[in-house]
Amino acid sequence: MDAISQLQEQVNKIATIAFTTIGTLQRDAPPVRISPNYPESESAPPNPNPNPTPNPTDDAADFAMQPKLMSADLVKAAKQFDALVAALPLSEGGEEAQLKRIAELQAENSVVGRELEKQLEAAERELEEVRELFGQAADHCLNLKKPE
Amino acid sequence: MATATYPPPPPYYKLYKDYLQDPKSAPEPPPPIEGTYICFGGNYTTDDVLPSLEEQGVRQLYPKGPNIDFKKELRSLNRELQLHILELADILVERPSQYARRVEEISLIFKNLHHLLNSLRPHQARATLIHILELQIKRRKQAVEDIKRRREEAQKLLKESLETLEDTGAPLM
């Protein structure tokens, strides 16, 4: 893919990571403890689910990793954008410089084109001559034409 | 202009009844449109140029001027973007109800970024054209060389065969 399209893709990727990060963190954040009275007590948890092993601290630990991972992703994407910008093959200034170069190249192209046409015509002429001579020689060999 | 789900074809076909016998009896095709035109309810312009940011009502964050240093501007916009995202995260923690302004600024930065990238496209088009012209010149020169070489080879072969004939086959002639 060409450089500018890659840059555009990278910009969109940064945007996606940004809103995904903020959206996920907002949606999945555990509630914040505001007053020391609620919830009542942590020793007797009121949830009736019978799974002993996945304790809430594991989820909390996982969840604390999320912002770190996501922000690392964001910074990585931004660094990649910078790298892509540095790799841009942006030739030196000016629309005018480019247009001038295009005019030069067009002139050279037409010169070379005429040369090519000349060579081609000469080659085709020679080919016709050779064909005719070959025809004559072949006729002669087959004795269709008496040699004069 | 009536809008129907399956509109019938336009009734102009009747005018072309005698086209085979007399091509001039039917109307000419319409000339190309210039300026703006309406297509399926949308306005289009025939002038293919990237409208500047002000025309789209978006504030331009990078400096205007004849020659913009694209790499520098892109990098500084990237930094601005990161700072703004950080600001948004901060403000969501402190004063969550004031997110709107930050989100607007972030989208402004993105619009500027995309506009900068789009304005690089004409430059890319000209660079591609230069590249194609260079390739074509190279190919043509190569073809000229090839033809010259082949002609010389053919001349050489003919001369050699002529000498062979003169040496051996004089009575044949």
PDB file of C-alpha atoms in Angstrom:
ATOM      1  CA  MET A   1       0.000   0.000   0.000  1.00  0.00           C
ATOM      2  CA  ASP A   2       1.331   3.449  -0.727  1.00  0.00           C
ATOM      3  CA  ALA A   3       2.737   5.691   1.947  1.00  0.00           C
ATOM      4  CA  ILE A   4      -0.156   8.111   2.301  1.00  0.00           C
ATOM      5  CA  SER A   5      -2.757   5.354   2.512  1.00  0.00           C
ATOM      6  CA  GLN A   6      -0.676   3.683   5.195  1.00  0.00           C
ATOM      7  CA  LEU A   7      -0.575   6.945   7.117  1.00  0.00           C
ATOM      8  CA  GLN A   8      -4.332   7.318   6.807  1.00  0.00           C
ATOM      9  CA  GLU A   9      -4.831   3.759   8.019  1.00  0.00           C
ATOM     10  CA  GLN A  10      -2.541   4.462  10.961  1.00  0.00           C
ATOM     11  CA  VAL A  11      -4.504   7.591  11.898  1.00  0.00           C
ATOM     12  CA  ASN A  12      -7.726   5.596  11.856  1.00  0.00           C
ATOM     13  CA  LYS A  13      -6.080   2.903  13.928  1.00  0.00           C
ATOM     14  CA  ILE A  14      -5.014   5.446  16.551  1.00  0.00           C
ATOM     15  CA  ALA A  15      -8.576   6.764  16.660  1.00  0.00           C
ATOM     16  CA  THR A  16      -9.983   3.243  17.061  1.00  0.00           C
ATOM     17  CA  ILE A  17      -7.577   2.417  19.878  1.00  0.00           C
ATOM     18  CA  ALA A  18      -8.414   5.705  21.611  1.00  0.00           C
ATOM     19  CA  PHE A  19     -12.150   5.257  21.676  1.00  0.00           C
ATOM     20  CA  THR A  20     -11.952   1.530  22.339  1.00  0.00           C
ATOM     21  CA  THR A  21      -9.685   2.168  25.323  1.00  0.00           C
ATOM     22  CA  ILE A  22     -11.884   4.813  26.865  1.00  0.00           C
ATOM     23  CA  GLY A  23     -15.092   2.936  26.088  1.00  0.00           C
ATOM     24  CA  THR A  24     -13.875  -0.369  27.528  1.00  0.00           C
ATOM     25  CA  LEU A  25     -12.485   1.205  30.659  1.00  0.00           C
ATOM     26  CA  GLN A  26     -15.674   3.142  31.224  1.00  0.00           C
ATOM     27  CA  ARG A  27     -17.832   0.106  30.692  1.00  0.00           C
ATOM     28  CA  ASP A  28     -15.850  -2.411  32.684  1.00  0.00           C
ATOM     29  CA  ALA A  29     -14.630  -0.288  35.574  1.00  0.00           C
ATOM     30  CA  PRO A  30     -15.406  -1.757  38.982  1.00  0.00           C
ATOM     31  CA  PRO A  31     -17.412   0.577  41.247  1.00  0.00           C
ATOM     32  CA  VAL A  32     -15.451   3.040  43.354  1.00  0.00           C
ATOM     33  CA  ARG A  33     -15.747   2.818  47.110  1.00  0.00           C
ATOM     34  CA  ILE A  34     -16.915   6.228  48.333  1.00  0.00           C
ATOM     35  CA  SER A  35     -18.109   5.708  51.913  1.00  0.00           C
ATOM     36  CA  PRO A  36     -16.425   3.317  54.310  1.00  0.00           C
ATOM     37  CA  ASN A  37     -19.833   1.884  55.275  1.00  0.00           C
ATOM     38  CA  TYR A  38     -20.927   0.330  52.006  1.00  0.00           C
ATOM     39  CA  PRO A  39     -20.713  -2.521  51.003  1.00  0.00           C
ATOM     40  CA  GLU A  40     -21.307  -3.930  54.444  1.00  0.00           C
ATOM     41  CA  SER A  41     -18.467  -6.289  55.064  1.00  0.00           C
ATOM     42  CA  GLU A  42     -15.945  -8.022  52.905  1.00  0.00           C
ATOM     43  CA  SER A  43     -15.519 -11.043  55.166  1.00  0.00           C
ATOM     44  CA  ALA A  44     -19.057 -12.401  54.492  1.00  0.00           C
ATOM     45  CA  PRO A  45     -19.652 -11.788  50.776  1.00  0.00           C
ATOM     46  CA  PRO A  46     -23.391 -11.821  50.008  1.00  0.00           C
ATOM     47  CA  ASN A  47     -23.058 -13.354  46.513  1.00  0.00           C
ATOM     48  CA  PRO A  48     -24.557 -16.845  46.305  1.00  0.00           C
ATOM     49  CA  ASN A  49     -22.583 -18.154  43.324  1.00  0.00           C
ATOM     50  CA  PRO A  50     -20.938 -21.458  44.136  1.00  0.00           C
ATOM     51  CA  ASN A  51     -17.608 -21.003  42.331  1.00  0.00           C
ATOM     52  CA  PRO A  52     -14.842 -20.959  44.858  1.00  0.00           C
ATOM     53  CA  THR A  53     -11.726 -20.267  42.820  1.00  0.00           C
ATOM     54  CA  PRO A  54     -12.235 -17.129  40.658  1.00  0.00           C
ATOM     55  CA  ASN A  55     -12.029 -14.614  43.450  1.00  0.00           C
ATOM     56  CA  PRO A  56     -12.777 -10.924  42.745  1.00  0.00           C
ATOM     57  CA  THR A  57      -9.168  -9.878  43.400  1.00  0.00           C
ATOM     58  CA  ASP A  58      -8.087 -11.800  40.299  1.00  0.00           C
ATOM     59  CA  ASP A  59     -10.503  -9.827  38.122  1.00  0.00           C
ATOM     60  CA  ALA A  60      -9.369  -6.639  39.804  1.00  0.00           C
ATOM     61  CA  ALA A  61      -5.756  -7.477  39.063  1.00  0.00           C
ATOM     62  CA  ASP A  62      -6.638  -8.280  35.440  1.00  0.00           C
ATOM     63  CA  PHE A  63      -8.580  -5.095  35.197  1.00  0.00           C
ATOM     64  CA  ALA A  64      -5.731  -3.043  36.578  1.00  0.00           C
ATOM     65  CA  MET A  65      -3.573  -4.383  33.745  1.00  0.00           C
ATOM     66  CA  GLN A  66      -6.045  -3.193  31.111  1.00  0.00           C
ATOM     67  CA  PRO A  67      -5.254   0.523  31.149  1.00  0.00           C
ATOM     68  CA  LYS A  68      -1.550  -0.276  31.076  1.00  0.00           C
ATOM     69  CA  LEU A  69      -1.900  -2.615  28.093  1.00  0.00           C
ATOM     70  CA  MET A  70      -4.245  -0.330  26.213  1.00  0.00           C
ATOM     71  CA  SER A  71      -2.173   2.769  26.757  1.00  0.00           C
ATOM     72  CA  ALA A  72       0.928   0.853  25.706  1.00  0.00           C
ATOM     73  CA  ASP A  73      -0.950  -0.031  22.516  1.00  0.00           C
ATOM     74  CA  LEU A  74      -1.874   3.599  21.937  1.00  0.00           C
ATOM     75  CA  VAL A  75       1.675   4.811  22.398  1.00  0.00           C
ATOM     76  CA  LYS A  76       2.941   2.060  20.097  1.00  0.00           C
ATOM     77  CA  ALA A  77       0.489   3.110  17.392  1.00  0.00           C
ATOM     78  CA  ALA A  78       1.539   6.747  17.781  1.00  0.00           C
ATOM     79  CA  LYS A  79       5.211   5.799  17.510  1.00  0.00           C
ATOM     80  CA  GLN A  80       4.458   3.825  14.366  1.00  0.00           C
ATOM     81  CA  PHE A  81       2.749   6.875  12.930  1.00  0.00           C
ATOM     82  CA  ASP A  82       5.858   8.926  13.613  1.00  0.00           C
ATOM     83  CA  ALA A  83       8.005   6.279  11.952  1.00  0.00           C
ATOM     84  CA  LEU A  84       5.741   6.285   8.887  1.00  0.00           C
ATOM     85  CA  VAL A  85       5.906  10.076   8.708  1.00  0.00           C
ATOM     86  CA  ALA A  86       9.697   9.948   8.853  1.00  0.00           C
ATOM     87  CA  ALA A  87       9.695   7.398   6.024  1.00  0.00           C
ATOM     88  CA  LEU A  88       7.613   9.590   3.723  1.00  0.00           C
ATOM     89  CA  PRO A  89       9.375   9.975   0.368  1.00  0.00           C
ATOM     90  CA  LEU A  90       8.567  13.647   0.253  1.00  0.00           C
ATOM     91  CA  SER A  91      10.813  15.056  -2.457  1.00  0.00           C
ATOM     92  CA  GLU A  92      12.004  18.644  -2.197  1.00  0.00           C
ATOM     93  CA  GLY A  93       9.674  21.560  -2.394  1.00  0.00           C
ATOM     94  CA  GLY A  94       7.360  22.848  -4.828  1.00  0.00           C
ATOM     95  CA  GLU A  95       4.692  22.084  -7.156  1.00  0.00           C
ATOM     96  CA  GLU A  96       6.662  24.215  -9.659  1.00  0.00           C
ATOM     97  CA  ALA A  97       9.783  22.049  -9.373  1.00  0.00           C
ATOM     98  CA  GLN A  98       7.705  18.964 -10.043  1.00  0.00           C
ATOM     99  CA  LEU A  99       5.901  20.536 -12.972  1.00  0.00           C
ATOM    100  CA  LYS A 100       9.204  21.665 -14.439  1.00  0.00           C
ATOM    101  CA  ARG A 101      10.598  18.147 -14.134  1.00  0.00           C
ATOM    102  CA  ILE A 102       7.473  16.754 -15.781  1.00  0.00           C
ATOM    103  CA  ALA A 103       7.897  19.168 -18.717  1.00  0.00           C
ATOM    104  CA  GLU A 104      11.566  18.176 -19.094  1.00  0.00           C
ATOM    105  CA  LEU A 105      10.707  14.493 -19.004  1.00  0.00           C
ATOM    106  CA  GLN A 106       7.960  14.974 -21.569  1.00  0.00           C
ATOM    107  CA  ALA A 107      10.364  16.743 -23.949  1.00  0.00           C
ATOM    108  CA  GLU A 108      12.971  14.001 -23.516  1.00  0.00           C
ATOM    109  CA  ASN A 109      10.278  11.374 -23.976  1.00  0.00           C
ATOM    110  CA  SER A 110       9.157  12.837 -27.294  1.00  0.00           C
ATOM    111  CA  VAL A 111      12.767  13.057 -28.530  1.00  0.00           C
ATOM    112  CA  VAL A 112      13.439   9.451 -27.638  1.00  0.00           C
ATOM    113  CA  GLY A 113      10.102   8.519 -29.149  1.00  0.00           C
ATOM    114  CA  ARG A 114      10.990  10.057 -32.493  1.00  0.00           C
ATOM    115  CA  GLU A 115      14.361   8.303 -32.448  1.00  0.00           C
ATOM    116  CA  LEU A 116      12.562   5.035 -31.766  1.00  0.00           C
ATOM    117  CA  GLU A 117      10.176   5.665 -34.628  1.00  0.00           C
ATOM    118  CA  LYS A 118      13.063   6.360 -37.028  1.00  0.00           C
ATOM    119  CA  GLN A 119      14.902   3.211 -36.037  1.00  0.00           C
ATOM    120  CA  LEU A 120      11.721   1.224 -36.339  1.00  0.00           C
ATOM    121  CA  GLU A 121      11.014   2.519 -39.845  1.00  0.00           C
ATOM    122  CA  ALA A 122      14.557   1.808 -40.984  1.00  0.00           C
ATOM    123  CA  ALA A 123      14.382  -1.699 -39.538  1.00  0.00           C
ATOM    124  CA  GLU A 124      11.062  -2.357 -41.247  1.00  0.00           C
ATOM    125  CA  ARG A 125      12.429  -1.121 -44.575  1.00  0.00           C
ATOM    126  CA  GLU A 126      15.392  -3.434 -44.269  1.00  0.00           C
ATOM    127  CA  LEU A 127      13.078  -6.267 -43.376  1.00  0.00           C
ATOM    128  CA  GLU A 128      11.067  -5.667 -46.543  1.00  0.00           C
ATOM    129  CA  GLU A 129      14.225  -5.621 -48.653  1.00  0.00           C
ATOM    130  CA  VAL A 130      15.475  -8.840 -47.120  1.00  0.00           C
ATOM    131  CA  ARG A 131      12.090 -10.462 -47.649  1.00  0.00           C
ATOM    132  CA  GLU A 132      12.057  -9.491 -51.292  1.00  0.00           C
ATOM    133  CA  LEU A 133      15.608 -10.688 -51.878  1.00  0.00           C
ATOM    134  CA  PHE A 134      14.828 -13.930 -50.093  1.00  0.00           C
ATOM    135  CA  GLY A 135      11.771 -14.348 -52.280  1.00  0.00           C
ATOM    136  CA  GLN A 136      13.839 -13.815 -55.375  1.00  0.00           C
ATOM    137  CA  ALA A 137      16.499 -16.258 -54.228  1.00  0.00           C
ATOM    138  CA  ALA A 138      13.894 -18.846 -53.357  1.00  0.00           C
ATOM    139  CA  ASP A 139      12.222 -18.458 -56.735  1.00  0.00           C
ATOM    140  CA  HIS A 140      15.530 -18.784 -58.416  1.00  0.00           C
ATOM    141  CA  CYS A 141      16.348 -21.908 -56.477  1.00  0.00           C
ATOM    142  CA  LEU A 142      13.046 -23.416 -57.403  1.00  0.00           C
ATOM    143  CA  ASN A 143      13.711 -22.425 -61.005  1.00  0.00           C
ATOM    144  CA  LEU A 144      10.599 -20.370 -61.312  1.00  0.00           C
ATOM    145  CA  LYS A 145      12.501 -17.423 -62.650  1.00  0.00           C
ATOM    146  CA  LYS A 146      15.253 -17.706 -65.264  1.00  0.00           C
ATOM    147  CA  PRO A 147      18.367 -15.842 -64.178  1.00  0.00           C
ATOM    148  CA  GLU A 148      19.049 -12.877 -66.413  1.00  0.00           C
TER     149      GLU A 148
ATOM    150  CA  MET B   1     -38.504  14.954 -11.473  1.00  0.00           C
ATOM    151  CA  ALA B   2     -40.815  12.165 -10.389  1.00  0.00           C
ATOM    152  CA  THR B   3     -39.336   9.679  -7.971  1.00  0.00           C
ATOM    153  CA  ALA B   4     -40.711   6.181  -8.368  1.00  0.00           C
ATOM    154  CA  THR B   5     -39.342   2.883  -7.142  1.00  0.00           C
ATOM    155  CA  TYR B   6     -38.843   1.463 -10.628  1.00  0.00           C
ATOM    156  CA  PRO B   7     -38.956   4.475 -12.943  1.00  0.00           C
ATOM    157  CA  PRO B   8     -39.513   3.759 -16.623  1.00  0.00           C
ATOM    158  CA  PRO B   9     -36.694   4.538 -19.071  1.00  0.00           C
ATOM    159  CA  PRO B  10     -36.755   8.105 -20.397  1.00  0.00           C
ATOM    160  CA  PRO B  11     -39.053   8.541 -23.414  1.00  0.00           C
ATOM    161  CA  TYR B  12     -36.295   9.870 -25.690  1.00  0.00           C
ATOM    162  CA  TYR B  13     -35.920   6.540 -27.431  1.00  0.00           C
ATOM    163  CA  LYS B  14     -38.813   7.421 -29.760  1.00  0.00           C
ATOM    164  CA  LEU B  15     -36.694  10.159 -31.332  1.00  0.00           C
ATOM    165  CA  TYR B  16     -34.165   7.619 -32.614  1.00  0.00           C
ATOM    166  CA  LYS B  17     -36.658   5.682 -34.756  1.00  0.00           C
ATOM    167  CA  ASP B  18     -34.977   6.476 -38.080  1.00  0.00           C
ATOM    168  CA  TYR B  19     -31.396   6.509 -36.808  1.00  0.00           C
ATOM    169  CA  LEU B  20     -30.257   3.680 -39.087  1.00  0.00           C
ATOM    170  CA  GLN B  21     -31.492   5.389 -42.211  1.00  0.00           C
ATOM    171  CA  ASP B  22     -30.640   8.969 -41.353  1.00  0.00           C
ATOM    172  CA  PRO B  23     -28.195   9.436 -38.461  1.00  0.00           C
ATOM    173  CA  LYS B  24     -28.843  13.155 -38.399  1.00  0.00           C
ATOM    174  CA  SER B  25     -32.563  12.935 -37.751  1.00  0.00           C
ATOM    175  CA  ALA B  26     -32.030  12.133 -34.085  1.00  0.00           C
ATOM    176  CA  PRO B  27     -30.811  14.620 -31.462  1.00  0.00           C
ATOM    177  CA  GLU B  28     -27.141  14.863 -30.541  1.00  0.00           C
ATOM    178  CA  PRO B  29     -26.014  13.509 -27.151  1.00  0.00           C
ATOM    179  CA  PRO B  30     -26.022  16.241 -24.484  1.00  0.00           C
ATOM    180  CA  PRO B  31     -22.729  18.116 -24.069  1.00  0.00           C
ATOM    181  CA  PRO B  32     -20.613  17.495 -20.928  1.00  0.00           C
ATOM    182  CA  ILE B  33     -21.800  19.380 -17.877  1.00  0.00           C
ATOM    183  CA  GLU B  34     -19.706  22.146 -16.459  1.00  0.00           C
ATOM    184  CA  GLY B  35     -19.892  23.590 -13.021  1.00  0.00           C
ATOM    185  CA  THR B  36     -22.106  22.033 -10.383  1.00  0.00           C
ATOM    186  CA  TYR B  37     -24.790  19.457 -11.004  1.00  0.00           C
ATOM    187  CA  ILE B  38     -27.363  17.585  -8.961  1.00  0.00           C
ATOM    188  CA  CYS B  39     -27.281  13.794  -8.953  1.00  0.00           C
ATOM    189  CA  PHE B  40     -29.753  11.714  -6.894  1.00  0.00           C
ATOM    190  CA  GLY B  41     -30.460  14.699  -4.731  1.00  0.00           C
ATOM    191  CA  GLY B  42     -26.826  15.479  -3.992  1.00  0.00           C
ATOM    192  CA  ASN B  43     -24.759  18.369  -5.263  1.00  0.00           C
ATOM    193  CA  TYR B  44     -21.570  17.561  -7.090  1.00  0.00           C
ATOM    194  CA  THR B  45     -18.985  19.785  -8.624  1.00  0.00           C
ATOM    195  CA  THR B  46     -16.920  19.069 -11.711  1.00  0.00           C
ATOM    196  CA  ASP B  47     -13.958  20.912 -10.309  1.00  0.00           C
ATOM    197  CA  ASP B  48     -11.958  18.183  -8.530  1.00  0.00           C
ATOM    198  CA  VAL B  49     -10.080  20.101  -5.913  1.00  0.00           C
ATOM    199  CA  LEU B  50      -9.748  19.442  -2.195  1.00  0.00           C
ATOM    200  CA  PRO B  51     -11.845  22.075  -0.387  1.00  0.00           C
ATOM    201  CA  SER B  52      -9.860  23.883   2.258  1.00  0.00           C
ATOM    202  CA  LEU B  53     -10.685  23.353   5.881  1.00  0.00           C
ATOM    203  CA  GLU B  54     -12.316  26.736   6.351  1.00  0.00           C
ATOM    204  CA  GLU B  55     -14.777  25.930   3.596  1.00  0.00           C
ATOM    205  CA  GLN B  56     -15.837  22.914   5.567  1.00  0.00           C
ATOM    206  CA  GLY B  57     -16.201  24.967   8.724  1.00  0.00           C
ATOM    207  CA  VAL B  58     -13.281  23.354  10.516  1.00  0.00           C
ATOM    208  CA  ARG B  59     -10.582  25.346  12.270  1.00  0.00           C
ATOM    209  CA  GLN B  60      -7.138  24.851  10.763  1.00  0.00           C
ATOM    210  CA  LEU B  61      -4.558  24.010  13.409  1.00  0.00           C
ATOM    211  CA  TYR B  62      -1.395  23.896  11.318  1.00  0.00           C
ATOM    212  CA  PRO B  63       0.017  27.164   9.939  1.00  0.00           C
ATOM    213  CA  LYS B  64      -1.070  28.194   6.486  1.00  0.00           C
ATOM    214  CA  GLY B  65       1.412  29.459   3.960  1.00  0.00           C
ATOM    215  CA  PRO B  66       2.923  28.594   0.623  1.00  0.00           C
ATOM    216  CA  ASN B  67       5.089  25.644   1.596  1.00  0.00           C
ATOM    217  CA  ILE B  68       4.104  23.505   4.522  1.00  0.00           C
ATOM    218  CA  ASP B  69       6.649  21.212   6.137  1.00  0.00           C
ATOM    219  CA  PHE B  70       4.396  18.193   6.140  1.00  0.00           C
ATOM    220  CA  LYS B  71       6.506  15.911   8.262  1.00  0.00           C
ATOM    221  CA  LYS B  72       6.930  18.468  11.028  1.00  0.00           C
ATOM    222  CA  GLU B  73       3.240  19.370  11.042  1.00  0.00           C
ATOM    223  CA  LEU B  74       2.145  15.742  11.057  1.00  0.00           C
ATOM    224  CA  ARG B  75       4.442  14.966  13.954  1.00  0.00           C
ATOM    225  CA  SER B  76       3.315  17.969  15.998  1.00  0.00           C
ATOM    226  CA  LEU B  77      -0.346  17.124  15.340  1.00  0.00           C
ATOM    227  CA  ASN B  78       0.353  13.600  16.538  1.00  0.00           C
ATOM    228  CA  ARG B  79       1.812  14.946  19.790  1.00  0.00           C
ATOM    229  CA  GLU B  80      -1.169  17.265  20.246  1.00  0.00           C
ATOM    230  CA  LEU B  81      -3.457  14.298  19.733  1.00  0.00           C
ATOM    231  CA  GLN B  82      -1.732  12.232  22.395  1.00  0.00           C
ATOM    232  CA  LEU B  83      -1.879  15.136  24.866  1.00  0.00           C
ATOM    233  CA  HIS B  84      -5.560  15.631  24.201  1.00  0.00           C
ATOM    234  CA  ILE B  85      -6.339  11.974  24.715  1.00  0.00           C
ATOM    235  CA  LEU B  86      -4.524  12.152  28.031  1.00  0.00           C
ATOM    236  CA  GLU B  87      -6.506  15.281  28.929  1.00  0.00           C
ATOM    237  CA  LEU B  88      -9.737  13.470  28.099  1.00  0.00           C
ATOM    238  CA  ALA B  89      -8.800  10.564  30.347  1.00  0.00           C
ATOM    239  CA  ASP B  90      -7.954  13.011  33.149  1.00  0.00           C
ATOM    240  CA  ILE B  91     -11.133  14.954  32.830  1.00  0.00           C
ATOM    241  CA  LEU B  92     -13.192  11.772  32.828  1.00  0.00           C
ATOM    242  CA  VAL B  93     -11.706  11.003  36.219  1.00  0.00           C
ATOM    243  CA  GLU B  94     -12.080  14.481  37.702  1.00  0.00           C
ATOM    244  CA  ARG B  95     -15.111  16.138  36.100  1.00  0.00           C
ATOM    245  CA  PRO B  96     -16.813  13.540  33.896  1.00  0.00           C
ATOM    246  CA  SER B  97     -19.615  15.819  32.752  1.00  0.00           C
ATOM    247  CA  GLN B  98     -17.230  18.081  30.796  1.00  0.00           C
ATOM    248  CA  TYR B  99     -16.086  15.516  28.268  1.00  0.00           C
ATOM    249  CA  ALA B 100     -17.789  17.163  25.302  1.00  0.00           C
ATOM    250  CA  ARG B 101     -15.275  19.943  24.764  1.00  0.00           C
ATOM    251  CA  ARG B 102     -12.314  17.571  24.873  1.00  0.00           C
ATOM    252  CA  VAL B 103     -13.966  15.147  22.468  1.00  0.00           C
ATOM    253  CA  GLU B 104     -14.623  18.021  20.090  1.00  0.00           C
ATOM    254  CA  GLU B 105     -10.999  19.076  20.202  1.00  0.00           C
ATOM    255  CA  ILE B 106      -9.832  15.518  19.539  1.00  0.00           C
ATOM    256  CA  SER B 107     -12.105  15.258  16.509  1.00  0.00           C
ATOM    257  CA  LEU B 108     -10.786  18.632  15.324  1.00  0.00           C
ATOM    258  CA  ILE B 109      -7.253  17.273  15.456  1.00  0.00           C
ATOM    259  CA  PHE B 110      -8.284  14.189  13.511  1.00  0.00           C
ATOM    260  CA  LYS B 111      -9.950  16.314  10.832  1.00  0.00           C
ATOM    261  CA  ASN B 112      -6.786  18.389  10.513  1.00  0.00           C
ATOM    262  CA  LEU B 113      -4.665  15.248  10.244  1.00  0.00           C
ATOM    263  CA  HIS B 114      -6.803  13.808   7.483  1.00  0.00           C
ATOM    264  CA  HIS B 115      -6.917  17.097   5.637  1.00  0.00           C
ATOM    265  CA  LEU B 116      -3.108  17.324   5.720  1.00  0.00           C
ATOM    266  CA  LEU B 117      -2.806  13.789   4.384  1.00  0.00           C
ATOM    267  CA  ASN B 118      -5.322  14.492   1.639  1.00  0.00           C
ATOM    268  CA  SER B 119      -3.460  17.589   0.572  1.00  0.00           C
ATOM    269  CA  LEU B 120      -0.392  15.394   0.051  1.00  0.00           C
ATOM    270  CA  ARG B 121      -2.206  13.457  -2.657  1.00  0.00           C
ATOM    271  CA  PRO B 122      -1.623  15.889  -5.583  1.00  0.00           C
ATOM    272  CA  HIS B 123       2.077  15.839  -4.734  1.00  0.00           C
ATOM    273  CA  GLN B 124       1.993  12.045  -4.786  1.00  0.00           C
ATOM    274  CA  ALA B 125       0.170  12.089  -8.135  1.00  0.00           C
ATOM    275  CA  ARG B 126       2.843  14.296  -9.690  1.00  0.00           C
ATOM    276  CA  ALA B 127       5.605  12.129  -8.236  1.00  0.00           C
ATOM    277  CA  THR B 128       3.932   9.032  -9.707  1.00  0.00           C
ATOM    278  CA  LEU B 129       3.714  10.767 -13.071  1.00  0.00           C
ATOM    279  CA  ILE B 130       7.415  11.624 -12.960  1.00  0.00           C
ATOM    280  CA  HIS B 131       8.231   8.034 -12.089  1.00  0.00           C
ATOM    281  CA  ILE B 132       6.118   6.672 -14.948  1.00  0.00           C
ATOM    282  CA  LEU B 133       7.699   9.081 -17.445  1.00  0.00           C
ATOM    283  CA  GLU B 134      11.179   8.067 -16.322  1.00  0.00           C
ATOM    284  CA  LEU B 135      10.313   4.393 -16.697  1.00  0.00           C
ATOM    285  CA  GLN B 136       8.889   5.007 -20.160  1.00  0.00           C
ATOM    286  CA  ILE B 137      11.978   6.886 -21.284  1.00  0.00           C
ATOM    287  CA  LYS B 138      14.155   4.070 -20.013  1.00  0.00           C
ATOM    288  CA  ARG B 139      12.082   1.465 -21.864  1.00  0.00           C
ATOM    289  CA  ARG B 140      12.137   3.452 -25.092  1.00  0.00           C
ATOM    290  CA  LYS B 141      15.897   3.902 -24.942  1.00  0.00           C
ATOM    291  CA  GLN B 142      16.252   0.198 -24.313  1.00  0.00           C
ATOM    292  CA  ALA B 143      14.068  -0.529 -27.344  1.00  0.00           C
ATOM    293  CA  VAL B 144      16.151   1.802 -29.533  1.00  0.00           C
ATOM    294  CA  GLU B 145      19.313   0.015 -28.447  1.00  0.00           C
ATOM    295  CA  ASP B 146      17.736  -3.367 -29.149  1.00  0.00           C
ATOM    296  CA  ILE B 147      16.611  -2.395 -32.629  1.00  0.00           C
ATOM    297  CA  LYS B 148      20.023  -0.936 -33.475  1.00  0.00           C
ATOM    298  CA  ARG B 149      21.743  -4.071 -32.305  1.00  0.00           C
ATOM    299  CA  ARG B 150      19.444  -6.358 -34.278  1.00  0.00           C
ATOM    300  CA  ARG B 151      19.862  -4.333 -37.428  1.00  0.00           C
ATOM    301  CA  GLU B 152      23.614  -4.509 -37.112  1.00  0.00           C
ATOM    302  CA  GLU B 153      23.435  -8.256 -36.546  1.00  0.00           C
ATOM    303  CA  ALA B 154      21.225  -8.659 -39.578  1.00  0.00           C
ATOM    304  CA  GLN B 155      23.612  -6.605 -41.722  1.00  0.00           C
ATOM    305  CA  LYS B 156      26.490  -8.705 -40.511  1.00  0.00           C
ATOM    306  CA  LEU B 157      24.677 -11.937 -41.317  1.00  0.00           C
ATOM    307  CA  LEU B 158      23.767 -10.722 -44.778  1.00  0.00           C
ATOM    308  CA  LYS B 159      27.344  -9.686 -45.496  1.00  0.00           C
ATOM    309  CA  GLU B 160      28.641 -13.029 -44.293  1.00  0.00           C
ATOM    310  CA  SER B 161      26.153 -14.969 -46.365  1.00  0.00           C
ATOM    311  CA  LEU B 162      26.988 -12.815 -49.383  1.00  0.00           C
ATOM    312  CA  GLU B 163      30.659 -13.615 -48.955  1.00  0.00           C
ATOM    313  CA  THR B 164      29.884 -17.306 -48.580  1.00  0.00           C
ATOM    314  CA  LEU B 165      27.822 -17.238 -51.722  1.00  0.00           C
ATOM    315  CA  GLU B 166      30.485 -15.405 -53.673  1.00  0.00           C
ATOM    316  CA  ASP B 167      33.107 -17.829 -52.481  1.00  0.00           C
ATOM    317  CA  THR B 168      31.281 -21.018 -53.202  1.00  0.00           C
ATOM    318  CA  GLY B 169      28.280 -20.433 -55.362  1.00  0.00           C
ATOM    319  CA  ALA B 170      29.428 -18.142 -58.165  1.00  0.00           C
ATOM    320  CA  PRO B 171      28.264 -20.573 -60.856  1.00  0.00           C
ATOM    321  CA  LEU B 172      24.805 -20.681 -59.276  1.00  0.00           C
ATOM    322  CA  MET B 173      24.239 -16.968 -59.968  1.00  0.00           C
TER     323      MET B 173
END
